[in-house]
mmCIF file of C-alpha atoms and ligand atoms in Angstrom:
data_model
loop_
_atom_site.group_PDB
_atom_site.id
_atom_site.type_symbol
_atom_site.label_atom_id
_atom_site.label_comp_id
_atom_site.label_asym_id
_atom_site.label_seq_id
_atom_site.Cartn_x
_atom_site.Cartn_y
_atom_site.Cartn_z
ATOM 1 C CA MET O 1 -39.441 15.839 25.450
ATOM 2 C CA SER O 2 -37.693 17.389 22.423
ATOM 3 C CA VAL O 3 -34.933 14.222 23.149
ATOM 4 C CA LEU O 4 -37.602 11.954 22.977
ATOM 5 C CA LYS O 5 -38.822 13.841 19.786
ATOM 6 C CA GLU O 6 -35.474 13.814 18.228
ATOM 7 C CA MET O 7 -35.136 10.085 19.846
ATOM 8 C CA PHE O 8 -38.256 9.119 17.742
ATOM 9 C CA GLU O 9 -36.902 10.976 14.169
ATOM 10 C CA ASN O 10 -33.929 9.154 14.289
ATOM 11 C CA LEU O 11 -34.784 5.927 14.943
ATOM 12 C CA ALA O 12 -37.358 6.711 11.870
ATOM 13 C CA LYS O 13 -33.687 7.399 9.618
ATOM 14 C CA LYS O 14 -31.857 5.503 7.433
ATOM 15 C CA PRO O 15 -27.754 5.560 9.426
ATOM 16 C CA ALA O 16 -25.710 8.183 9.642
ATOM 17 C CA THR O 17 -22.380 6.507 9.680
ATOM 18 C CA THR O 18 -21.043 3.718 6.950
ATOM 19 C CA LEU O 19 -21.757 0.407 6.802
ATOM 20 C CA TYR O 20 -17.895 -0.716 7.257
ATOM 21 C CA PRO O 21 -16.696 -3.139 6.284
ATOM 22 C CA LYS O 22 -20.240 -3.666 4.403
ATOM 23 C CA GLU O 23 -20.474 -1.086 2.484
ATOM 24 C CA LYS O 24 -16.609 0.473 1.058
ATOM 25 C CA VAL O 25 -15.904 4.767 1.344
ATOM 26 C CA PRO O 26 -14.954 6.221 -1.817
ATOM 27 C CA ILE O 27 -11.375 6.496 -1.729
ATOM 28 C CA PRO O 28 -10.118 9.764 -3.075
ATOM 29 C CA PRO O 29 -7.626 10.082 -5.833
ATOM 30 C CA ALA O 30 -4.607 11.256 -4.327
ATOM 31 C CA PHE O 31 -5.595 7.709 -1.015
ATOM 32 C CA ARG O 32 -1.893 7.118 0.555
ATOM 33 C CA GLY O 33 -3.137 3.491 1.411
ATOM 34 C CA ARG O 34 -0.954 0.304 2.820
ATOM 35 C CA ILE O 35 2.033 -0.335 0.480
ATOM 36 C CA ALA O 36 2.514 -3.155 -2.747
ATOM 37 C CA ILE O 37 4.983 -4.957 -4.545
ATOM 38 C CA ARG O 38 4.415 -5.971 -8.024
ATOM 39 C CA ASP O 39 6.521 -8.814 -8.008
ATOM 40 C CA GLU O 40 6.574 -9.746 -10.965
ATOM 41 C CA LYS O 41 7.485 -6.693 -12.462
ATOM 42 C CA CYS O 42 10.763 -5.323 -10.204
ATOM 43 C CA ILE O 43 13.408 -5.366 -12.093
ATOM 44 C CA GLY O 44 15.761 -5.492 -8.173
ATOM 45 C CA CYS O 45 17.838 -1.593 -9.174
ATOM 46 C CA SER O 46 17.513 -0.754 -5.333
ATOM 47 C CA LYS O 47 15.858 2.506 -5.979
ATOM 48 C CA CYS O 48 13.380 2.630 -3.737
ATOM 49 C CA ALA O 49 15.431 1.397 -0.363
ATOM 50 C CA VAL O 50 18.001 3.965 -1.079
ATOM 51 C CA VAL O 51 15.384 6.565 -0.892
ATOM 52 C CA CYS O 52 13.369 5.386 1.494
ATOM 53 C CA PRO O 53 13.492 7.822 4.455
ATOM 54 C CA THR O 54 12.595 5.350 7.352
ATOM 55 C CA GLN O 55 14.509 2.999 6.301
ATOM 56 C CA CYS O 56 11.880 -0.307 6.627
ATOM 57 C CA ILE O 57 12.751 -1.505 2.549
ATOM 58 C CA THR O 58 15.411 -4.794 2.502
ATOM 59 C CA MET O 59 16.848 -6.149 -0.256
ATOM 60 C CA VAL O 60 16.390 -9.480 -0.050
ATOM 61 C CA ALA O 61 18.042 -12.245 -1.846
ATOM 62 C CA SER O 62 15.846 -13.231 -5.277
ATOM 63 C CA GLU O 63 17.304 -14.260 -8.800
ATOM 64 C CA ARG O 64 16.029 -14.513 -11.186
ATOM 65 C CA GLU O 65 15.538 -13.146 -15.196
ATOM 66 C CA VAL O 66 14.502 -9.342 -16.221
ATOM 67 C CA GLU O 67 14.514 -7.106 -19.010
ATOM 68 C CA VAL O 68 15.323 -4.018 -18.719
ATOM 69 C CA LYS O 69 15.746 -1.324 -21.878
ATOM 70 C CA GLY O 70 15.090 -4.390 -24.628
ATOM 71 C CA ARG O 71 17.990 -6.499 -22.607
ATOM 72 C CA LYS O 72 18.103 -9.093 -19.790
ATOM 73 C CA ILE O 73 20.297 -9.325 -17.609
ATOM 74 C CA THR O 74 19.875 -11.257 -14.155
ATOM 75 C CA ARG O 75 18.285 -9.292 -11.376
ATOM 76 C CA LYS O 76 19.748 -10.642 -8.298
ATOM 77 C CA LYS O 77 17.625 -8.812 -5.434
ATOM 78 C CA LYS O 78 13.895 -8.015 -4.221
ATOM 79 C CA PRO O 79 12.443 -5.930 -2.110
ATOM 80 C CA GLU O 80 10.520 -6.909 0.962
ATOM 81 C CA VAL O 81 9.034 -4.181 3.350
ATOM 82 C CA GLU O 82 8.537 -3.667 7.317
ATOM 83 C CA LEU O 83 5.065 -2.453 6.815
ATOM 84 C CA PHE O 84 3.942 -1.083 9.508
ATOM 85 C CA MET O 85 7.699 1.046 9.537
ATOM 86 C CA CYS O 86 6.380 2.442 6.433
ATOM 87 C CA ILE O 87 5.368 6.452 6.702
ATOM 88 C CA ARG O 88 3.280 6.013 3.421
ATOM 89 C CA CYS O 89 5.339 9.054 1.505
ATOM 90 C CA GLY O 90 5.505 7.110 -1.486
ATOM 91 C CA LEU O 91 9.279 7.847 -2.173
ATOM 92 C CA CYS O 92 9.835 4.630 -3.277
ATOM 93 C CA GLU O 93 6.926 4.601 -5.747
ATOM 94 C CA GLU O 94 8.344 8.370 -7.055
ATOM 95 C CA TYR O 95 11.760 6.536 -7.517
ATOM 96 C CA CYS O 96 11.049 3.506 -8.608
ATOM 97 C CA PRO O 97 11.543 2.936 -12.531
ATOM 98 C CA THR O 98 9.468 0.283 -14.228
ATOM 99 C CA ASP O 99 6.185 0.920 -15.419
ATOM 100 C CA PRO O 100 3.548 0.019 -14.195
ATOM 101 C CA LYS O 101 5.624 0.578 -10.653
ATOM 102 C CA ALA O 102 7.014 -2.450 -9.208
ATOM 103 C CA ILE O 103 6.164 -0.647 -5.765
ATOM 104 C CA TYR O 104 3.093 1.723 -4.880
ATOM 105 C CA LEU O 105 1.283 2.867 -2.509
ATOM 106 C CA SER O 106 -2.013 0.724 -3.162
ATOM 107 C CA ASN O 107 -6.016 1.402 -2.121
ATOM 108 C CA GLU O 108 -5.813 -0.378 0.969
ATOM 109 C CA PHE O 109 -6.575 0.687 4.032
ATOM 110 C CA SER O 110 -7.940 -1.928 6.203
ATOM 111 C CA GLY O 111 -5.425 -4.585 7.905
ATOM 112 C CA ALA O 112 -4.386 -2.985 11.635
ATOM 113 C CA GLY O 113 -3.485 -5.946 13.603
ATOM 114 C CA PRO O 114 -1.415 -6.628 17.121
ATOM 115 C CA ASP O 115 1.043 -8.228 14.697
ATOM 116 C CA LYS O 116 4.043 -5.726 14.222
ATOM 117 C CA SER O 117 6.217 -8.066 12.189
ATOM 118 C CA VAL O 118 4.317 -7.957 9.049
ATOM 119 C CA VAL O 119 6.454 -7.710 5.336
ATOM 120 C CA VAL O 120 4.937 -7.023 2.306
ATOM 121 C CA LYS O 121 6.566 -8.849 -0.281
HETATM 122 S S1 LIG X 201 5.956 4.863 1.015
HETATM 123 FE FE1 LIG X 201 8.403 5.865 2.556
HETATM 124 S S2 LIG X 201 8.329 5.193 4.047
HETATM 125 FE FE2 LIG X 201 7.024 3.693 3.114
HETATM 126 S S3 LIG X 201 8.079 2.308 1.628
HETATM 127 FE FE3 LIG X 201 7.531 3.678 0.089
HETATM 128 S S4 LIG X 201 9.746 4.816 1.260
HETATM 129 FE FE4 LIG X 201 9.776 3.646 2.765
HETATM 130 S S1 LIG X 202 11.094 -2.177 -6.673
HETATM 131 FE FE1 LIG X 202 11.595 -0.509 -7.998
HETATM 132 S S2 LIG X 202 13.124 0.701 -7.713
HETATM 133 FE FE2 LIG X 202 12.868 -1.026 -5.801
HETATM 134 S S3 LIG X 202 14.375 -2.366 -6.350
HETATM 135 FE FE3 LIG X 202 11.955 -2.990 -7.643
HETATM 136 S S4 LIG X 202 11.799 -1.487 -9.497
HETATM 137 FE FE4 LIG X 202 13.888 -0.914 -8.251
#
């Protein structure tokens, strides 16, 4: 009898879980989501690739003019990240010298899938 009572009570209530993806859960301030790159900010210094503990960042050829401390220089490379090798430690973001950061952990948490070779460019 008590089971039936509980069942009818629950039928009258709103869902206890969040209706993802229609409703997204609030993201805490220090959340570490998937890695992202602002290529327009990248000066090609390679610091991110040097500090990455899983070596999931590859510097690939990409030449263009960038401004560093008021001086124009030619950037030779840019980073690409193997998404599923990234452990979201945040070291690349910490060492990236640009403001805003050219490489950073975003608020994006969805994106699971069967393709293990996703590269963030
Ligand atoms: S968050 Fe860590 S593991 Fe991921 S790309 Fe940056 S340094 Fe590498
Ligand atoms: S993302 Fe930042 S640390 Fe990495 S190469 Fe570009 S400017 Fe340097």
